[in-house]
Coordinates of C-alpha atoms and ligand atoms in Angstrom, one line a residue:
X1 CA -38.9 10.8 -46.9
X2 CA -35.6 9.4 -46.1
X3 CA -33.5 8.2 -49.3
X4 CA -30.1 6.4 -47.1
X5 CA -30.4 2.8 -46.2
X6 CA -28.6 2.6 -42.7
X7 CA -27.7 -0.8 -41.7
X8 CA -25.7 -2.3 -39.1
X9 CA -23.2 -5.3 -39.0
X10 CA -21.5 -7.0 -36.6
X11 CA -19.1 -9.7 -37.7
X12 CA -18.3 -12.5 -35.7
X13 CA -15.7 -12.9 -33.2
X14 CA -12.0 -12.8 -33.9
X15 CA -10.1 -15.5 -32.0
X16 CA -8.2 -12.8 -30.6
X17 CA -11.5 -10.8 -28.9
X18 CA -12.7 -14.5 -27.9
X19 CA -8.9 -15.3 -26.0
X20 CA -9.8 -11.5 -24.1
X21 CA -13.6 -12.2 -23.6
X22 CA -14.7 -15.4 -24.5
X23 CA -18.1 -15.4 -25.7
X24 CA -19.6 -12.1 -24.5
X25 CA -20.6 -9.9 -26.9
X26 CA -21.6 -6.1 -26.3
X27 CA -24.8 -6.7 -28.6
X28 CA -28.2 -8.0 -27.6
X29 CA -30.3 -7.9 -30.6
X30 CA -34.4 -7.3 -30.2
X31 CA -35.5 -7.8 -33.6
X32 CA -34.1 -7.3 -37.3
X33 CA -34.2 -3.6 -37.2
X34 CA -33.2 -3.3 -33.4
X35 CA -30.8 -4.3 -30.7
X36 CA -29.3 -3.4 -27.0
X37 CA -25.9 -2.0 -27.4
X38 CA -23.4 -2.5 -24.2
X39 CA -20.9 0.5 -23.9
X40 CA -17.3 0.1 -21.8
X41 CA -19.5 1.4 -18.7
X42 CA -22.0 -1.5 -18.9
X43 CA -24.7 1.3 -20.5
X44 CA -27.5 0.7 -22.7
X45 CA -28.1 2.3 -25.4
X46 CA -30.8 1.2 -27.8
X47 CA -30.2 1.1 -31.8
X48 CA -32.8 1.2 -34.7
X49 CA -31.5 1.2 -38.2
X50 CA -33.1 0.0 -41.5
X51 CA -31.8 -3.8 -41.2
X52 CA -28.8 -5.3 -38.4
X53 CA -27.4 -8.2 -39.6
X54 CA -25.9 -10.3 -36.7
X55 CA -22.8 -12.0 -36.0
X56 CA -24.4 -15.1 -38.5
X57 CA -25.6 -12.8 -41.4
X58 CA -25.1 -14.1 -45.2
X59 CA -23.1 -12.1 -47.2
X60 CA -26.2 -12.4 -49.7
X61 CA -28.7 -10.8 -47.2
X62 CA -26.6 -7.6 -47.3
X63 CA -26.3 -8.0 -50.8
X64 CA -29.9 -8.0 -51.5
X65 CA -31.2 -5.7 -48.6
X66 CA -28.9 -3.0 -49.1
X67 CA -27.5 -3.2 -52.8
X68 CA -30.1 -4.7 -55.0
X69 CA -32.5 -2.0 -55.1
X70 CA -29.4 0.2 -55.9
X71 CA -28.2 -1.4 -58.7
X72 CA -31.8 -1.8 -60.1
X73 CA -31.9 1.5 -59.5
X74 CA -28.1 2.5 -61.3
X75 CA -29.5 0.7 -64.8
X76 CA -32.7 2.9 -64.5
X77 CA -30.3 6.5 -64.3
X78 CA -30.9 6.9 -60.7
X79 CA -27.0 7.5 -59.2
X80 CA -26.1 5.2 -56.1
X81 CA -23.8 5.1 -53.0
X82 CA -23.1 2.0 -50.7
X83 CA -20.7 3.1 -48.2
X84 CA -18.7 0.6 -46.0
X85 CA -18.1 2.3 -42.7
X86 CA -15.9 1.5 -39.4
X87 CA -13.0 0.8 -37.6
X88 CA -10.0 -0.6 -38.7
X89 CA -10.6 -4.8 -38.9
X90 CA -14.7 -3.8 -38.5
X91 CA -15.2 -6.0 -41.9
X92 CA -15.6 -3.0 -44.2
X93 CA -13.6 -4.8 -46.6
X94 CA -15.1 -8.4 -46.3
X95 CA -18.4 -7.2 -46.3
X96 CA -17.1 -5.3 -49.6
X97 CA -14.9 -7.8 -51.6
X98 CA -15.9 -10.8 -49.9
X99 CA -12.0 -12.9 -48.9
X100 CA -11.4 -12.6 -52.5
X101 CA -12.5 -10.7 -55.8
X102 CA -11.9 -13.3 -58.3
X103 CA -11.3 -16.8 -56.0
X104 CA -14.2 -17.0 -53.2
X105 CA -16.9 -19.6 -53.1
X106 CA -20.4 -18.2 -54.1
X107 CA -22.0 -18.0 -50.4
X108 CA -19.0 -15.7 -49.0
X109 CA -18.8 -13.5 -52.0
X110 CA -18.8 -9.8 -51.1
X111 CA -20.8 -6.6 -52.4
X112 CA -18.3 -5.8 -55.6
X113 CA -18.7 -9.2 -57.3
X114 CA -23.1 -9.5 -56.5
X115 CA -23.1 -5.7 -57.8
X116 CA -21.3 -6.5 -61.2
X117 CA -23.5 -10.0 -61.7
X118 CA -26.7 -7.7 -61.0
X119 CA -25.6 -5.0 -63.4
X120 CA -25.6 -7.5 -65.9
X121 CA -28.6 -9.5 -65.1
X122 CA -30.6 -6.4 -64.7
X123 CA -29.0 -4.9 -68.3
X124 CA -30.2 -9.0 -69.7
X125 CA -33.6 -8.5 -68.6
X126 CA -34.4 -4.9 -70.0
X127 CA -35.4 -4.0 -73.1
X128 CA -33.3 -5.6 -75.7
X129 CA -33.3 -2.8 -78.1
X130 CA -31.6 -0.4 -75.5
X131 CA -27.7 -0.4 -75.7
X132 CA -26.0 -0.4 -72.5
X133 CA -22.3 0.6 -71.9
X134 CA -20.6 -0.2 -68.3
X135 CA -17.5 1.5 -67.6
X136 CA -15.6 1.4 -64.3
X137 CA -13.2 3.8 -62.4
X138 CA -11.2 2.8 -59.2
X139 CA -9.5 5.5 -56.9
X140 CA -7.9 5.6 -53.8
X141 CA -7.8 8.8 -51.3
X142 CA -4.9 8.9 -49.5
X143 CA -3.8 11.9 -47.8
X144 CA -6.1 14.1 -49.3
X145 CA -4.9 12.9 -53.1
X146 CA -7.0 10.9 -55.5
X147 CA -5.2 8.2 -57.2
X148 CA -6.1 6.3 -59.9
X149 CA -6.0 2.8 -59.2
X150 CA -5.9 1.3 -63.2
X151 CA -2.8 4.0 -63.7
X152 CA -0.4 4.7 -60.6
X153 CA 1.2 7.6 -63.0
X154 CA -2.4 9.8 -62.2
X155 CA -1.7 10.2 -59.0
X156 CA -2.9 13.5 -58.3
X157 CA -6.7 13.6 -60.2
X158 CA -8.0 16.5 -60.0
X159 CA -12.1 16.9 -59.4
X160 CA -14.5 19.0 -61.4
X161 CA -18.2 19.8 -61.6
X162 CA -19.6 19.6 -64.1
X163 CA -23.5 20.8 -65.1
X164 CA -24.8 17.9 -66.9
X165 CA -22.5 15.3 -65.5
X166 CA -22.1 16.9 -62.1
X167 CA -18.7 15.3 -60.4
X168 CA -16.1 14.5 -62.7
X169 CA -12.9 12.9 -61.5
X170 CA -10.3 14.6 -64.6
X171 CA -9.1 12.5 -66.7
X172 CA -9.3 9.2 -64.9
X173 CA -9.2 6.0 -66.5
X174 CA -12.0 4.1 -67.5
X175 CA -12.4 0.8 -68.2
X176 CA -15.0 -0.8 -70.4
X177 CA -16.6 -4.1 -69.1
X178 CA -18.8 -6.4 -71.0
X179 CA -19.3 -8.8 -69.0
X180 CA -18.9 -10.3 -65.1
X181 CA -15.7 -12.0 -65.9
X182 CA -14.0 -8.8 -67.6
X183 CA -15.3 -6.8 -64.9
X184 CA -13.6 -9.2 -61.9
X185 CA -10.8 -9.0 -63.5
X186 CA -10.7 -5.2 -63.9
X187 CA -11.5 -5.5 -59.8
X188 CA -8.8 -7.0 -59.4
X189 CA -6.4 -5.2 -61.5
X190 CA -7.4 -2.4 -59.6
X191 CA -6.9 -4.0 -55.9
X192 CA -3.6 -5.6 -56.9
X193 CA -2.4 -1.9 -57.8
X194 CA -3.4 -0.7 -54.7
X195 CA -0.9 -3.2 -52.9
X196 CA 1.6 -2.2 -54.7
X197 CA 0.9 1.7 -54.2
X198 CA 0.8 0.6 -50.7
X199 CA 3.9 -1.2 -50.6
X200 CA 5.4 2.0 -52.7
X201 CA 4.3 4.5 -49.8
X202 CA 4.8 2.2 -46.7
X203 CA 1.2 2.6 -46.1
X204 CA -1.8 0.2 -45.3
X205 CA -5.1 0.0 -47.4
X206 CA -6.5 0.5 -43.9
X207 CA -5.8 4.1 -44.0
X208 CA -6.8 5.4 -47.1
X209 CA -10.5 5.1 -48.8
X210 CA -10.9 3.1 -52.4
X211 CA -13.7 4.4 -55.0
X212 CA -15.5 2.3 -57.0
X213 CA -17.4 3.8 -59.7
X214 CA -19.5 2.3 -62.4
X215 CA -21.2 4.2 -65.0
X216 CA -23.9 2.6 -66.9
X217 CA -25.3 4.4 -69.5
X218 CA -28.2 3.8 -71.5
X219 CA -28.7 4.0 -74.8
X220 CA -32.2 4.4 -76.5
X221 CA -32.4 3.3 -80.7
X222 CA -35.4 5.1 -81.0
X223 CA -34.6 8.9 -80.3
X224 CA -31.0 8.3 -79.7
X225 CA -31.9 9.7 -76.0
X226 CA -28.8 8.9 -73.6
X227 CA -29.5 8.4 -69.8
X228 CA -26.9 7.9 -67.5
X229 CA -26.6 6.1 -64.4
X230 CA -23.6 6.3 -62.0
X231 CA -22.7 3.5 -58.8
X232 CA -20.6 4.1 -56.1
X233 CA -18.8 1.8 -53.8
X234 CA -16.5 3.3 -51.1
X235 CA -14.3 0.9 -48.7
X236 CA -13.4 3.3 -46.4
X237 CA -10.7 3.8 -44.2
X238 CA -10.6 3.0 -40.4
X239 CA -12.8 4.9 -38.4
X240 CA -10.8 4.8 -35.2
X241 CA -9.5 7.6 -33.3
X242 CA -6.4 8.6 -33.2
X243 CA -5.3 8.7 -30.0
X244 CA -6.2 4.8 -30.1
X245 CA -4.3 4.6 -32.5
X246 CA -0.8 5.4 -30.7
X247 CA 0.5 6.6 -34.3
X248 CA 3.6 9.2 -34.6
X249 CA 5.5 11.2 -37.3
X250 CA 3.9 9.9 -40.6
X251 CA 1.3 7.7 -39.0
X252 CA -0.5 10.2 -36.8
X253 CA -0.6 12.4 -40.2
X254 CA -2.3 10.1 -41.8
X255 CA -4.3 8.9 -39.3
X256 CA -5.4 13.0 -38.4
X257 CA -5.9 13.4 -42.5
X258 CA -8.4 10.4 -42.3
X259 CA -10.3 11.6 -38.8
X260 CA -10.4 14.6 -41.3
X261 CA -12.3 13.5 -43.6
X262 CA -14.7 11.3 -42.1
X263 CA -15.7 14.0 -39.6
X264 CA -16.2 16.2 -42.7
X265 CA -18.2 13.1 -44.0
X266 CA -20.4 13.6 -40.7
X267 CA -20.5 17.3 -41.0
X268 CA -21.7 17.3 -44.3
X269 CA -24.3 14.3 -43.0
X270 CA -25.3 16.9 -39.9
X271 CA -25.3 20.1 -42.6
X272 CA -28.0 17.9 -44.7
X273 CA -29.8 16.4 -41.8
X274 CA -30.3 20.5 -39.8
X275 CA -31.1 21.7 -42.9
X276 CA -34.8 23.2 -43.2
X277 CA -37.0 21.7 -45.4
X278 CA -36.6 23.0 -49.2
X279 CA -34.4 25.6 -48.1
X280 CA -30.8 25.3 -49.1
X281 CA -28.0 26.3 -46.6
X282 CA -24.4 26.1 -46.9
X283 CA -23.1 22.6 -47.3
X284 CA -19.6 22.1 -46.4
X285 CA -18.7 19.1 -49.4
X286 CA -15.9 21.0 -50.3
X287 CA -13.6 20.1 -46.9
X288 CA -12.6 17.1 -47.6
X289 CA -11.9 14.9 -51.3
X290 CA -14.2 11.8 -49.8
X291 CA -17.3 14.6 -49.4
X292 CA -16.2 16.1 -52.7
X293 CA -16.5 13.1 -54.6
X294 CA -19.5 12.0 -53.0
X295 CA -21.8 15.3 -53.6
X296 CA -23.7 14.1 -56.0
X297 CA -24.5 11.0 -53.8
X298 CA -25.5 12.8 -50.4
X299 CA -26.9 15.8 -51.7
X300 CA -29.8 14.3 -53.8
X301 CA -29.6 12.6 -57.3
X302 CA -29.0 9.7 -55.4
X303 CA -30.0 6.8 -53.4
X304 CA -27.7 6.1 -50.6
X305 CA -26.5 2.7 -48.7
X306 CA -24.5 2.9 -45.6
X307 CA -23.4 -0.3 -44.1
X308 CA -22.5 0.5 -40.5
X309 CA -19.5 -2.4 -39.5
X310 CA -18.7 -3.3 -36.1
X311 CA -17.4 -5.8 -33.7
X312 CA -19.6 -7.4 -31.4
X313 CA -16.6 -7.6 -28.9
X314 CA -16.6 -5.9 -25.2
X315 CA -12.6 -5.0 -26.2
X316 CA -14.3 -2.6 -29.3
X317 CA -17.2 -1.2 -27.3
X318 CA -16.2 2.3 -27.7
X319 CA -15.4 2.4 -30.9
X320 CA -18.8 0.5 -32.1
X321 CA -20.9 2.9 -30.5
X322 CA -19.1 5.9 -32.3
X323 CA -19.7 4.2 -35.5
X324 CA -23.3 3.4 -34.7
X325 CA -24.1 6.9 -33.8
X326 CA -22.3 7.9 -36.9
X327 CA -25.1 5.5 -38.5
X328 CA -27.9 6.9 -36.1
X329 CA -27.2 10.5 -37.4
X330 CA -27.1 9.4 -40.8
X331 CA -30.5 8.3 -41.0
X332 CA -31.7 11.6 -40.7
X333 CA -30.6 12.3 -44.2
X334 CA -33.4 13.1 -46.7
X335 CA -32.7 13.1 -50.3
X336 CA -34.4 12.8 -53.2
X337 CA -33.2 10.8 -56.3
X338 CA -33.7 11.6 -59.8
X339 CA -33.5 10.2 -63.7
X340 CA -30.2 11.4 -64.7
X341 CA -30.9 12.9 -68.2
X342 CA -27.5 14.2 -69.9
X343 CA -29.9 17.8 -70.3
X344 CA -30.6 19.9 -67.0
X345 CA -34.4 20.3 -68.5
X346 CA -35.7 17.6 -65.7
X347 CA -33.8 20.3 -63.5
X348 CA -35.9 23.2 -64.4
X349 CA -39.1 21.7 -64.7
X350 CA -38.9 20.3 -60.9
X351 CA -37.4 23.2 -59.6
X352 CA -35.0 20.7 -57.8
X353 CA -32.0 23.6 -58.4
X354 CA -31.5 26.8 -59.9
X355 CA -28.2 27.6 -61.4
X356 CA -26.9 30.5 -59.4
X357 CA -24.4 33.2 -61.2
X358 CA -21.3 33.4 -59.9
X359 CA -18.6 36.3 -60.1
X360 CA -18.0 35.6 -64.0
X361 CA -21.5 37.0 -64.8
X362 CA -21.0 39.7 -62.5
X363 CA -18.3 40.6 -64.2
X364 CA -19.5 40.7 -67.7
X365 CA -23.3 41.9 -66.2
X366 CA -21.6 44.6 -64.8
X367 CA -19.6 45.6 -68.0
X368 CA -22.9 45.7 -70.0
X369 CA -24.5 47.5 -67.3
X370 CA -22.1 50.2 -68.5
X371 CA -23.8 50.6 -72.2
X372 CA -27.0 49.1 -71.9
X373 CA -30.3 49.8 -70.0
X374 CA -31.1 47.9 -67.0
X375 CA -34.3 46.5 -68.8
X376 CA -31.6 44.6 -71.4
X377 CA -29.0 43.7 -68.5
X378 CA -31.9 42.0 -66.7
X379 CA -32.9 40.1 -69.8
X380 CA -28.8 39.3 -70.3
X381 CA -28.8 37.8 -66.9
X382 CA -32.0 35.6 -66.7
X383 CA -30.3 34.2 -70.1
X384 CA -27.1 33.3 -68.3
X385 CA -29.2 32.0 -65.7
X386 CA -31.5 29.4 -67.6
X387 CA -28.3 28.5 -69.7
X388 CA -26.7 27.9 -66.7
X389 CA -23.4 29.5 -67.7
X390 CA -22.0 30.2 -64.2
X391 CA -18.7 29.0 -63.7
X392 CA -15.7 31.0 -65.3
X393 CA -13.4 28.3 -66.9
X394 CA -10.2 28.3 -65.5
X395 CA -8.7 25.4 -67.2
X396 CA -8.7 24.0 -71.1
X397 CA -10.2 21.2 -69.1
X398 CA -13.3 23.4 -67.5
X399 CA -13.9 25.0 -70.8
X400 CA -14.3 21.8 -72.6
X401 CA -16.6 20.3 -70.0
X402 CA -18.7 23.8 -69.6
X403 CA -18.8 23.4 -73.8
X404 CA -19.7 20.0 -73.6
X405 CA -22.2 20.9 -71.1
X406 CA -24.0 23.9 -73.5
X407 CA -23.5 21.5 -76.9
X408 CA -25.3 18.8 -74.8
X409 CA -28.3 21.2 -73.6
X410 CA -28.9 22.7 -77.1
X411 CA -28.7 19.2 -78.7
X412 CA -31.4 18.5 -76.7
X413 CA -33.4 21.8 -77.3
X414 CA -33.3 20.9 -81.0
X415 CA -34.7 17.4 -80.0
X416 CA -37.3 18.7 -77.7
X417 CA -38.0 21.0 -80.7
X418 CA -38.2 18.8 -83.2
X419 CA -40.0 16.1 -81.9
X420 CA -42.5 19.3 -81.2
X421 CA -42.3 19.7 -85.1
X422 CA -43.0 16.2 -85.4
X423 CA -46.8 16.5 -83.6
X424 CA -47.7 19.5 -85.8
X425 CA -47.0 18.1 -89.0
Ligands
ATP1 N1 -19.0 -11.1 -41.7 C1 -17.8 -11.7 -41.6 N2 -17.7 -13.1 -41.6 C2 -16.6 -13.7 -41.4 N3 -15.4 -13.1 -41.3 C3 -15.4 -11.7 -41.3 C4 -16.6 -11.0 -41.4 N4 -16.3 -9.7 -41.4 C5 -15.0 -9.6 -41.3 N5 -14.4 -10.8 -41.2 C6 -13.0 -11.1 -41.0 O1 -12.5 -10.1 -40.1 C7 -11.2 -9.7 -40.5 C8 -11.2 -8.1 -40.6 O2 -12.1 -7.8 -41.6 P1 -11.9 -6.7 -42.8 O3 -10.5 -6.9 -43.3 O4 -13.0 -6.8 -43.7 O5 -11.9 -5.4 -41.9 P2 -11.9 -3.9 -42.4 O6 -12.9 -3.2 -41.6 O7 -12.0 -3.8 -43.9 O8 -10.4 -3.4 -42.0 P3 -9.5 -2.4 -42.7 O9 -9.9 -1.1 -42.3 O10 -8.1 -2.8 -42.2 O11 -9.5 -2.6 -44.2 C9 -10.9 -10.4 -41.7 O12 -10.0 -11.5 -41.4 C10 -12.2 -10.9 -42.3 O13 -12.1 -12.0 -43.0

């Protein structure tokens, strides 16, 4: 079963496209899930995604069709991705924001500011003895750096991997919210910084990618149990080609940096769509920041939005279809979300993954090997194996997060035990 929403949108007109066309449009739509696509050559090619909302589509209907369920989902500890995708002046960044974060009547109001009210309104009508905490994080990729949009001083964060967290942008400012009003605000703090990193660099927010991440964790009285539940938005950068582009010098680097990474975004979509059922091959997430960051949303704990933006306009024919079939191939993703417990025990019991050893067991395992028998070198390994100690810290920071990782999994072993103890007695 597929877990990636794939929806298409085609915004209406500009007044420029309408002084080089007039009315025509390149789309013909069939039904909500369907529609005729026109190419440059007059070709039809025929589209099915999950949901298409035409040129007269309510910035609500995205919100609920392709968000909702996500952000239900985020306050339950199941991660989520809604990815805005398409060329430059597609409406990635409408459809996102809406005209304004904080000053926007209610019907044009983008994805950012519904998916903060529904955060809250969900957390209002759970259980009132579990404690929720929201904290958000905004970055920008720009030339292959992640910068942190609450701090323009972190401008080079680095990104880890973590077992019980899994990605981890290092040291990365978050930002508690309480509420939907603190949280606009925050937006906005963040989007006003990334003008003025813009204005810093001489570059456009076109051309890099901004990260949205909200981490709700949960909070249960009883046991103390934590669950956590991670949402990502990503605006990201113009789609176009780069010989459309006509860029030079600077420009065409970042425009090549960009084609980069969003053809490793499609590689990693095609590595996860070929691959065989159950069986793991090699997926490439480490070629680009963007895939980097998103592993954890592609590759499985997740549920997945991609909202597919286009211009209905003959002028951006060619570039629409390239950013439908970039939708098209997506679809094939499958994916299989899961409760985020802060233990790897849900791990092991369904088999989803099994911690591999890497060359710092090798190492020690074959140092042992040296003194002890085979029989006790075996037994050494399956330990390193189901305590998933696999990565050699190279860093303070890797060593704390690898500690925090084991103190988290025996904290939890002790629970498990005692609450064992507990149905004895
Ligand atoms: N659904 C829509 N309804 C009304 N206006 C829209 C819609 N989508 C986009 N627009 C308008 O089209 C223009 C371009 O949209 P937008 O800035 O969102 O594009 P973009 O894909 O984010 O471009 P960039 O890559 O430069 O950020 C804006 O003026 C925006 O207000």
């Amino acid at each position: 079963m597929s877990h990636i929403t794939v929806c298409a949108r085609f915004r209406p007109l500009s007044s420029k496209e309408r002084r080089d066309h007039g009315d025509s449009v390149s789309v013909q739509s069939l039904d909500s899930e369907t529609f005729i696509f026109k190419d440059e050559k007059e070709e039809d090619f025929t589209f099915s995604f999950d949901r298409v909302f035409y040129q007269g589509s309510e910035q609500v209907d995205v919100y609920e069709f392709l968000a909702l369920p996500i952000v239900r989902d985020a306050v339950n500890a199941i991660n989520g991705t809604i990815i805005t995708y398409g060329q430059t002046g597609a409406g990635k960044t409408y459809s996102m924001e809406g005209p304004s974060i904080l000053e926007c009547d209610q019907q044009k109001k983008g994805l950012l500011p519904r998916v903060v009210d529904g955060l809250f309104q969900c957390i209002k009508s759970s259980d009132e003895a579990t404690k929720y905490t929201i904290k958000l994080s905004m970055v920008e990729i720009y030339m292959e750096k992640v910068r942190d949009l609450f701090d323009l001083l972190k401008d080079n964060i680095q990104i880890k991997e973590s077992k019980v967290h899994g990605i981890l942008l290092s040291g990365v400012t978050e930002v508690s919210i309480l509420d939907s009003t603190e949280a606009l605000h925050s937006l906005s703090r963040g989007i006003a910084n990334r003008a003025v990193g813009e204005t810093q660099m001489n570059m456009a927010s076109s051309r890099s990618h901004c990260v949205y991440i909200f981490t709700v964790q949960q909070e249960f009285p009883k046991d103390k149990r934590i669950r956590t539940g991670k949402l990502i938005l990503v605006d990201l950068a113009g789609s176009e080609k780069v010989e459309k582009t006509g860029a030079e010098g600077k420009l065409l680097d970042e425009a090549k940096t960009i084609n980069k990474s969003l053809s490793a975004l499609g590689n990693v979509i095609n590595a996860l769509t070929c691959s065989p059922q159950g069986r793991a091959n090699h997926i490439p997430y480490r070629d680009s920041k963007l895939t980097r960051i998103l592993q954890d949303a592609l590759g499985g704990n997740s549920r997945t939005a991609l909202l597919c933006c286009c211009s209905p306009s003959p002028s951006n024919a060619s570039e629409s279809l390239s950013t439908l079939r970039f939708g098209a191939r997506a679809k094939h993703i499958k994916a299989s979300p899961r409760v985020s417990h802060n233990d790897d025990k849900y791990t092991k019991k369904h088999g989803t993954q099994s911690p591999s050893k890497d060359g710092s067991c090798e190492r020690i395992l074959n140092k042992l090997t040296e003194k002890l028998d085979i029989e006790d070198v075996n037994l050494l390994e399956e330990l390193f194996i189901l305590e998933g100690i696999f990565s050699y810290p190279n860093s303070v920071e890797d060593l704390e997060l690898t500690l925090e990782d084991v103190a988290l999994r025996t904290i939890s072993s002790l629970q498990e035990a005692l609450e064992e103890l507990t149905l004895i007695l």
